[in-house]
Backbone atoms as SQL, in Angstrom:
CREATE TABLE atoms (id INTEGER PRIMARY KEY, chain TEXT, resi INTEGER, resn TEXT, atom TEXT, x REAL, y REAL, z REAL);
INSERT INTO atoms VALUES
  (1, 'A', 1, 'THR', 'N', 60.397, 72.434, 101.360),
  (2, 'A', 1, 'THR', 'CA', 61.480, 73.316, 101.864),
  (3, 'A', 1, 'THR', 'C', 60.756, 74.486, 102.566),
  (4, 'A', 2, 'ILE', 'N', 61.173, 74.870, 103.734),
  (5, 'A', 2, 'ILE', 'CA', 60.664, 75.966, 104.482),
  (6, 'A', 2, 'ILE', 'C', 61.452, 77.189, 104.170),
  (7, 'A', 3, 'MET', 'N', 60.767, 78.258, 103.739),
  (8, 'A', 3, 'MET', 'CA', 61.499, 79.450, 103.399),
  (9, 'A', 3, 'MET', 'C', 60.787, 80.697, 104.068),
  (10, 'A', 4, 'ALA', 'N', 61.570, 81.708, 104.268),
  (11, 'A', 4, 'ALA', 'CA', 60.970, 82.921, 104.819),
  (12, 'A', 4, 'ALA', 'C', 60.015, 83.484, 103.740),
  (13, 'A', 5, 'PRO', 'N', 59.044, 84.328, 104.187),
  (14, 'A', 5, 'PRO', 'CA', 58.171, 84.915, 103.271),
  (15, 'A', 5, 'PRO', 'C', 58.919, 85.936, 102.368),
  (16, 'A', 6, 'LEU', 'N', 58.338, 86.078, 101.177),
  (17, 'A', 6, 'LEU', 'CA', 58.859, 87.116, 100.269),
  (18, 'A', 6, 'LEU', 'C', 58.704, 88.523, 100.871),
  (19, 'A', 7, 'THR', 'N', 59.718, 89.342, 100.748),
  (20, 'A', 7, 'THR', 'CA', 59.673, 90.718, 101.141),
  (21, 'A', 7, 'THR', 'C', 60.196, 91.559, 99.971),
  (22, 'A', 8, 'HIS', 'N', 60.013, 92.845, 100.017),
  (23, 'A', 8, 'HIS', 'CA', 60.507, 93.739, 99.051),
  (24, 'A', 8, 'HIS', 'C', 61.593, 94.651, 99.621),
  (25, 'A', 9, 'ASP', 'N', 62.726, 94.739, 98.924),
  (26, 'A', 9, 'ASP', 'CA', 63.722, 95.625, 99.452),
  (27, 'A', 9, 'ASP', 'C', 63.437, 97.065, 98.973),
  (28, 'A', 10, 'ARG', 'N', 64.310, 97.982, 99.321),
  (29, 'A', 10, 'ARG', 'CA', 64.099, 99.434, 98.997),
  (30, 'A', 10, 'ARG', 'C', 63.870, 99.724, 97.577),
  (31, 'A', 11, 'SER', 'N', 64.442, 98.897, 96.640),
  (32, 'A', 11, 'SER', 'CA', 64.286, 99.161, 95.252),
  (33, 'A', 11, 'SER', 'C', 63.066, 98.418, 94.659),
  (34, 'A', 12, 'GLY', 'N', 62.324, 97.693, 95.523),
  (35, 'A', 12, 'GLY', 'CA', 61.131, 97.027, 95.116),
  (36, 'A', 12, 'GLY', 'C', 61.309, 95.572, 94.659),
  (37, 'A', 13, 'HIS', 'N', 62.566, 95.045, 94.767),
  (38, 'A', 13, 'HIS', 'CA', 62.854, 93.703, 94.340),
  (39, 'A', 13, 'HIS', 'C', 62.270, 92.755, 95.429),
  (40, 'A', 14, 'ARG', 'N', 61.720, 91.611, 94.861),
  (41, 'A', 14, 'ARG', 'CA', 61.237, 90.544, 95.798),
  (42, 'A', 14, 'ARG', 'C', 62.494, 89.829, 96.340),
  (43, 'A', 15, 'SER', 'N', 62.434, 89.443, 97.583),
  (44, 'A', 15, 'SER', 'CA', 63.608, 88.768, 98.132),
  (45, 'A', 15, 'SER', 'C', 63.127, 87.967, 99.362),
  (46, 'A', 16, 'ARG', 'N', 63.882, 86.879, 99.626),
  (47, 'A', 16, 'ARG', 'CA', 63.671, 86.123, 100.845),
  (48, 'A', 16, 'ARG', 'C', 64.840, 86.385, 101.777),
  (49, 'A', 17, 'GLY', 'N', 65.731, 87.246, 101.436),
  (50, 'A', 17, 'GLY', 'CA', 66.899, 87.484, 102.212),
  (51, 'A', 17, 'GLY', 'C', 68.073, 86.561, 101.839),
  (52, 'A', 18, 'MET', 'N', 69.260, 87.009, 101.943),
  (53, 'A', 18, 'MET', 'CA', 70.399, 86.226, 101.484),
  (54, 'A', 18, 'MET', 'C', 70.592, 84.933, 102.291),
  (55, 'A', 19, 'SER', 'N', 70.320, 84.972, 103.590),
  (56, 'A', 19, 'SER', 'CA', 70.546, 83.782, 104.420),
  (57, 'A', 19, 'SER', 'C', 69.575, 82.634, 104.166),
  (58, 'A', 20, 'THR', 'N', 68.499, 82.868, 103.488),
  (59, 'A', 20, 'THR', 'CA', 67.504, 81.861, 103.231),
  (60, 'A', 20, 'THR', 'C', 67.392, 81.399, 101.819),
  (61, 'A', 21, 'ILE', 'N', 68.424, 81.718, 100.984),
  (62, 'A', 21, 'ILE', 'CA', 68.384, 81.259, 99.613),
  (63, 'A', 21, 'ILE', 'C', 68.781, 79.777, 99.647),
  (64, 'A', 22, 'LEU', 'N', 67.879, 78.940, 99.256),
  (65, 'A', 22, 'LEU', 'CA', 68.111, 77.478, 99.324),
  (66, 'A', 22, 'LEU', 'C', 68.108, 76.825, 97.969),
  (67, 'A', 23, 'GLN', 'N', 67.429, 77.470, 96.990),
  (68, 'A', 23, 'GLN', 'CA', 67.340, 76.837, 95.688),
  (69, 'A', 23, 'GLN', 'C', 67.295, 77.859, 94.597),
  (70, 'A', 24, 'ALA', 'N', 67.339, 77.347, 93.346),
  (71, 'A', 24, 'ALA', 'CA', 67.340, 78.217, 92.216),
  (72, 'A', 24, 'ALA', 'C', 66.161, 79.186, 92.102),
  (73, 'A', 25, 'SER', 'N', 65.006, 78.671, 92.512),
  (74, 'A', 25, 'SER', 'CA', 63.846, 79.532, 92.443),
  (75, 'A', 25, 'SER', 'C', 63.907, 80.748, 93.368),
  (76, 'A', 26, 'ASP', 'N', 64.714, 80.651, 94.483),
  (77, 'A', 26, 'ASP', 'CA', 64.897, 81.814, 95.295),
  (78, 'A', 26, 'ASP', 'C', 65.697, 82.836, 94.614),
  (79, 'A', 27, 'VAL', 'N', 66.719, 82.472, 93.853),
  (80, 'A', 27, 'VAL', 'CA', 67.514, 83.412, 93.066),
  (81, 'A', 27, 'VAL', 'C', 66.616, 84.041, 91.976),
  (82, 'A', 28, 'VAL', 'N', 65.878, 83.224, 91.290),
  (83, 'A', 28, 'VAL', 'CA', 65.006, 83.709, 90.246),
  (84, 'A', 28, 'VAL', 'C', 64.022, 84.742, 90.790),
  (85, 'A', 29, 'ALA', 'N', 63.487, 84.475, 92.008),
  (86, 'A', 29, 'ALA', 'CA', 62.552, 85.371, 92.599),
  (87, 'A', 29, 'ALA', 'C', 63.129, 86.745, 92.935),
  (88, 'A', 30, 'MET', 'N', 64.433, 86.833, 92.957),
  (89, 'A', 30, 'MET', 'CA', 65.067, 88.143, 93.253),
  (90, 'A', 30, 'MET', 'C', 64.919, 89.129, 92.094),
  (91, 'A', 31, 'TRP', 'N', 64.651, 88.653, 90.897),
  (92, 'A', 31, 'TRP', 'CA', 64.549, 89.483, 89.685),
  (93, 'A', 31, 'TRP', 'C', 63.094, 89.919, 89.568),
  (94, 'A', 32, 'PRO', 'N', 62.895, 91.040, 88.854),
  (95, 'A', 32, 'PRO', 'CA', 61.475, 91.509, 88.723),
  (96, 'A', 32, 'PRO', 'C', 60.645, 90.508, 87.904),
  (97, 'A', 33, 'SER', 'N', 61.221, 89.797, 86.980),
  (98, 'A', 33, 'SER', 'CA', 60.525, 88.762, 86.247),
  (99, 'A', 33, 'SER', 'C', 61.522, 87.712, 85.652),
  (100, 'A', 34, 'ARG', 'N', 60.989, 86.568, 85.257),
  (101, 'A', 34, 'ARG', 'CA', 61.822, 85.600, 84.633),
  (102, 'A', 34, 'ARG', 'C', 62.377, 86.131, 83.273),
  (103, 'A', 35, 'ASP', 'N', 61.525, 86.857, 82.594),
  (104, 'A', 35, 'ASP', 'CA', 62.016, 87.476, 81.321),
  (105, 'A', 35, 'ASP', 'C', 63.189, 88.452, 81.501),
  (106, 'A', 36, 'ASP', 'N', 63.158, 89.241, 82.631),
  (107, 'A', 36, 'ASP', 'CA', 64.263, 90.112, 82.911),
  (108, 'A', 36, 'ASP', 'C', 65.551, 89.339, 83.214),
  (109, 'A', 37, 'LEU', 'N', 65.361, 88.280, 84.054),
  (110, 'A', 37, 'LEU', 'CA', 66.533, 87.425, 84.306),
  (111, 'A', 37, 'LEU', 'C', 67.138, 86.794, 83.114),
  (112, 'A', 38, 'ALA', 'N', 66.198, 86.241, 82.216),
  (113, 'A', 38, 'ALA', 'CA', 66.651, 85.638, 80.962),
  (114, 'A', 38, 'ALA', 'C', 67.452, 86.645, 80.155),
  (115, 'A', 39, 'ALA', 'N', 66.940, 87.843, 80.000),
  (116, 'A', 39, 'ALA', 'CA', 67.605, 88.890, 79.207),
  (117, 'A', 39, 'ALA', 'C', 68.992, 89.222, 79.831),
  (118, 'A', 40, 'ASP', 'N', 69.014, 89.325, 81.142),
  (119, 'A', 40, 'ASP', 'CA', 70.275, 89.644, 81.796),
  (120, 'A', 40, 'ASP', 'C', 71.292, 88.519, 81.669),
  (121, 'A', 41, 'CYS', 'N', 70.886, 87.318, 81.527),
  (122, 'A', 41, 'CYS', 'CA', 71.811, 86.186, 81.457),
  (123, 'A', 41, 'CYS', 'C', 71.962, 85.682, 80.052),
  (124, 'A', 42, 'ASP', 'N', 71.407, 86.428, 79.048),
  (125, 'A', 42, 'ASP', 'CA', 71.518, 86.070, 77.641),
  (126, 'A', 42, 'ASP', 'C', 71.086, 84.674, 77.339),
  (127, 'A', 43, 'VAL', 'N', 69.864, 84.348, 77.884),
  (128, 'A', 43, 'VAL', 'CA', 69.258, 83.048, 77.621),
  (129, 'A', 43, 'VAL', 'C', 67.825, 83.255, 77.274),
  (130, 'A', 44, 'GLU', 'N', 67.199, 82.240, 76.674),
  (131, 'A', 44, 'GLU', 'CA', 65.782, 82.318, 76.409),
  (132, 'A', 44, 'GLU', 'C', 64.986, 82.163, 77.763),
  (133, 'A', 45, 'PRO', 'N', 63.823, 82.732, 77.838),
  (134, 'A', 45, 'PRO', 'CA', 63.019, 82.531, 79.097),
  (135, 'A', 45, 'PRO', 'C', 62.813, 81.070, 79.465),
  (136, 'A', 46, 'ILE', 'N', 62.669, 80.227, 78.501),
  (137, 'A', 46, 'ILE', 'CA', 62.456, 78.795, 78.850),
  (138, 'A', 46, 'ILE', 'C', 63.679, 78.229, 79.656),
  (139, 'A', 47, 'ALA', 'N', 64.833, 78.789, 79.454),
  (140, 'A', 47, 'ALA', 'CA', 65.953, 78.319, 80.241),
  (141, 'A', 47, 'ALA', 'C', 65.821, 78.673, 81.710),
  (142, 'A', 48, 'VAL', 'N', 65.308, 79.822, 81.995),
  (143, 'A', 48, 'VAL', 'CA', 65.033, 80.173, 83.422),
  (144, 'A', 48, 'VAL', 'C', 64.004, 79.242, 84.040),
  (145, 'A', 49, 'TYR', 'N', 62.987, 78.920, 83.277),
  (146, 'A', 49, 'TYR', 'CA', 61.997, 77.973, 83.763),
  (147, 'A', 49, 'TYR', 'C', 62.648, 76.657, 84.068),
  (148, 'A', 50, 'ARG', 'N', 63.553, 76.193, 83.191),
  (149, 'A', 50, 'ARG', 'CA', 64.246, 74.916, 83.406),
  (150, 'A', 50, 'ARG', 'C', 65.162, 74.964, 84.603),
  (151, 'A', 51, 'TRP', 'N', 65.772, 76.170, 84.864),
  (152, 'A', 51, 'TRP', 'CA', 66.603, 76.272, 86.081),
  (153, 'A', 51, 'TRP', 'C', 65.769, 76.013, 87.294),
  (154, 'A', 52, 'GLU', 'N', 64.606, 76.651, 87.330),
  (155, 'A', 52, 'GLU', 'CA', 63.691, 76.472, 88.469),
  (156, 'A', 52, 'GLU', 'C', 63.212, 74.992, 88.580),
  (157, 'A', 53, 'ARG', 'N', 62.843, 74.427, 87.468),
  (158, 'A', 53, 'ARG', 'CA', 62.303, 73.010, 87.494),
  (159, 'A', 53, 'ARG', 'C', 63.379, 72.070, 87.930),
  (160, 'A', 54, 'ARG', 'N', 64.606, 72.261, 87.486),
  (161, 'A', 54, 'ARG', 'CA', 65.755, 71.385, 87.805),
  (162, 'A', 54, 'ARG', 'C', 66.395, 71.756, 89.104),
  (163, 'A', 55, 'ASN', 'N', 66.014, 72.887, 89.693),
  (164, 'A', 55, 'ASN', 'CA', 66.579, 73.475, 90.840),
  (165, 'A', 55, 'ASN', 'C', 68.126, 73.599, 90.763),
  (166, 'A', 56, 'ARG', 'N', 68.532, 74.187, 89.584),
  (167, 'A', 56, 'ARG', 'CA', 69.942, 74.387, 89.323),
  (168, 'A', 56, 'ARG', 'C', 70.136, 75.431, 88.328),
  (169, 'A', 57, 'ILE', 'N', 71.037, 76.333, 88.625),
  (170, 'A', 57, 'ILE', 'CA', 71.481, 77.381, 87.675),
  (171, 'A', 57, 'ILE', 'C', 72.880, 76.963, 87.224),
  (172, 'A', 58, 'PRO', 'N', 73.082, 76.811, 85.937),
  (173, 'A', 58, 'PRO', 'CA', 74.386, 76.358, 85.450),
  (174, 'A', 58, 'PRO', 'C', 75.516, 77.254, 85.913),
  (175, 'A', 59, 'PRO', 'N', 76.557, 76.742, 86.541),
  (176, 'A', 59, 'PRO', 'CA', 77.630, 77.607, 86.983),
  (177, 'A', 59, 'PRO', 'C', 78.222, 78.440, 85.898),
  (178, 'A', 60, 'GLN', 'N', 78.171, 78.087, 84.625),
  (179, 'A', 60, 'GLN', 'CA', 78.678, 78.946, 83.529),
  (180, 'A', 60, 'GLN', 'C', 77.885, 80.230, 83.385),
  (181, 'A', 61, 'ARG', 'N', 76.708, 80.307, 83.977),
  (182, 'A', 61, 'ARG', 'CA', 75.909, 81.531, 84.007),
  (183, 'A', 61, 'ARG', 'C', 76.187, 82.433, 85.203),
  (184, 'A', 62, 'TYR', 'N', 76.929, 81.991, 86.166),
  (185, 'A', 62, 'TYR', 'CA', 77.127, 82.767, 87.394),
  (186, 'A', 62, 'TYR', 'C', 77.679, 84.139, 87.159),
  (187, 'A', 63, 'ARG', 'N', 78.661, 84.287, 86.302),
  (188, 'A', 63, 'ARG', 'CA', 79.300, 85.554, 86.061),
  (189, 'A', 63, 'ARG', 'C', 78.244, 86.578, 85.545),
  (190, 'A', 64, 'LEU', 'N', 77.466, 86.134, 84.527),
  (191, 'A', 64, 'LEU', 'CA', 76.437, 87.055, 84.021),
  (192, 'A', 64, 'LEU', 'C', 75.366, 87.331, 85.069),
  (193, 'A', 65, 'LEU', 'N', 75.040, 86.371, 85.856),
  (194, 'A', 65, 'LEU', 'CA', 74.016, 86.522, 86.929),
  (195, 'A', 65, 'LEU', 'C', 74.551, 87.519, 87.965),
  (196, 'A', 66, 'LEU', 'N', 75.783, 87.392, 88.365),
  (197, 'A', 66, 'LEU', 'CA', 76.326, 88.275, 89.349),
  (198, 'A', 66, 'LEU', 'C', 76.459, 89.688, 88.812),
  (199, 'A', 67, 'ASP', 'N', 76.889, 89.845, 87.592),
  (200, 'A', 67, 'ASP', 'CA', 77.019, 91.190, 86.954),
  (201, 'A', 67, 'ASP', 'C', 75.649, 91.863, 86.864),
  (202, 'A', 68, 'ALA', 'N', 74.664, 91.053, 86.471),
  (203, 'A', 68, 'ALA', 'CA', 73.259, 91.653, 86.329),
  (204, 'A', 68, 'ALA', 'C', 72.757, 92.022, 87.720),
  (205, 'A', 69, 'ALA', 'N', 73.036, 91.174, 88.730),
  (206, 'A', 69, 'ALA', 'CA', 72.546, 91.515, 90.071),
  (207, 'A', 69, 'ALA', 'C', 73.168, 92.793, 90.532),
  (208, 'A', 70, 'LYS', 'N', 74.379, 92.983, 90.259),
  (209, 'A', 70, 'LYS', 'CA', 75.062, 94.200, 90.687),
  (210, 'A', 70, 'LYS', 'C', 74.479, 95.432, 90.037),
  (211, 'A', 71, 'ARG', 'N', 74.204, 95.319, 88.733),
  (212, 'A', 71, 'ARG', 'CA', 73.640, 96.403, 87.983),
  (213, 'A', 71, 'ARG', 'C', 72.243, 96.785, 88.499),
  (214, 'A', 72, 'ARG', 'N', 71.499, 95.776, 88.957),
  (215, 'A', 72, 'ARG', 'CA', 70.090, 95.966, 89.431),
  (216, 'A', 72, 'ARG', 'C', 70.023, 96.241, 90.904),
  (217, 'A', 73, 'GLY', 'N', 71.158, 96.175, 91.639),
  (218, 'A', 73, 'GLY', 'CA', 71.160, 96.385, 93.014),
  (219, 'A', 73, 'GLY', 'C', 70.556, 95.171, 93.776),
  (220, 'A', 74, 'ILE', 'N', 70.679, 94.025, 93.249),
  (221, 'A', 74, 'ILE', 'CA', 70.145, 92.807, 93.853),
  (222, 'A', 74, 'ILE', 'C', 71.274, 92.204, 94.691),
  (223, 'A', 75, 'PRO', 'N', 71.014, 91.904, 95.937),
  (224, 'A', 75, 'PRO', 'CA', 72.024, 91.428, 96.889),
  (225, 'A', 75, 'PRO', 'C', 72.390, 89.960, 96.685),
  (226, 'A', 76, 'LEU', 'N', 73.125, 89.682, 95.597),
  (227, 'A', 76, 'LEU', 'CA', 73.517, 88.286, 95.277),
  (228, 'A', 76, 'LEU', 'C', 75.036, 88.277, 95.248),
  (229, 'A', 77, 'SER', 'N', 75.671, 87.280, 95.851),
  (230, 'A', 77, 'SER', 'CA', 77.095, 87.195, 95.894),
  (231, 'A', 77, 'SER', 'C', 77.530, 85.774, 95.420),
  (232, 'A', 78, 'PRO', 'N', 78.769, 85.659, 95.046),
  (233, 'A', 78, 'PRO', 'CA', 79.295, 84.334, 94.704),
  (234, 'A', 78, 'PRO', 'C', 79.108, 83.257, 95.792),
  (235, 'A', 79, 'GLU', 'N', 79.300, 83.710, 97.040),
  (236, 'A', 79, 'GLU', 'CA', 79.081, 82.827, 98.187),
  (237, 'A', 79, 'GLU', 'C', 77.688, 82.260, 98.204),
  (238, 'A', 80, 'ILE', 'N', 76.667, 83.088, 97.938),
  (239, 'A', 80, 'ILE', 'CA', 75.291, 82.574, 97.887),
  (240, 'A', 80, 'ILE', 'C', 75.149, 81.482, 96.846),
  (241, 'A', 81, 'LEU', 'N', 75.682, 81.754, 95.654),
  (242, 'A', 81, 'LEU', 'CA', 75.579, 80.809, 94.563),
  (243, 'A', 81, 'LEU', 'C', 76.237, 79.520, 94.847),
  (244, 'A', 82, 'PHE', 'N', 77.452, 79.591, 95.400),
  (245, 'A', 82, 'PHE', 'CA', 78.217, 78.379, 95.752),
  (246, 'A', 82, 'PHE', 'C', 77.540, 77.579, 96.848),
  (247, 'A', 83, 'GLN', 'N', 76.968, 78.298, 97.814),
  (248, 'A', 83, 'GLN', 'CA', 76.303, 77.579, 98.932),
  (249, 'A', 83, 'GLN', 'C', 75.011, 76.900, 98.374),
  (250, 'A', 84, 'MET', 'N', 74.303, 77.603, 97.505),
  (251, 'A', 84, 'MET', 'CA', 73.135, 76.983, 96.849),
  (252, 'A', 84, 'MET', 'C', 73.558, 75.692, 96.109),
  (253, 'A', 85, 'GLU', 'N', 74.645, 75.789, 95.351),
  (254, 'A', 85, 'GLU', 'CA', 75.092, 74.577, 94.624),
  (255, 'A', 85, 'GLU', 'C', 75.518, 73.475, 95.565),
  (256, 'A', 86, 'ALA', 'N', 76.167, 73.816, 96.638),
  (257, 'A', 86, 'ALA', 'CA', 76.598, 72.818, 97.602),
  (258, 'A', 86, 'ALA', 'C', 75.475, 72.109, 98.315),
  (259, 'A', 87, 'ARG', 'N', 74.313, 72.753, 98.428),
  (260, 'A', 87, 'ARG', 'CA', 73.143, 72.202, 99.046),
  (261, 'A', 87, 'ARG', 'C', 72.407, 71.237, 98.174),
  (262, 'A', 88, 'ARG', 'N', 72.726, 71.144, 96.894),
  (263, 'A', 88, 'ARG', 'CA', 72.080, 70.217, 96.026),
  (264, 'A', 88, 'ARG', 'C', 72.289, 68.801, 96.377);
């Protein structure tokens, strides 16, 4: 998969930009760390690793993911998640 290089937004978050999110690892990369994402989504860190390995974030985690992104100022929207799921 060809992706844009990682950049950092004003708050220091790693990002590839909303238009280039193609897989679960791109969403994970928007967080400061996998551990932070796991804590935000109320899962064990191994779950985040599995999301990346399987290239899928379970839809039942979307609400927690979106709420956490909003709190952290991460530019993630429902549209991005649904587009990512549709590309699978």
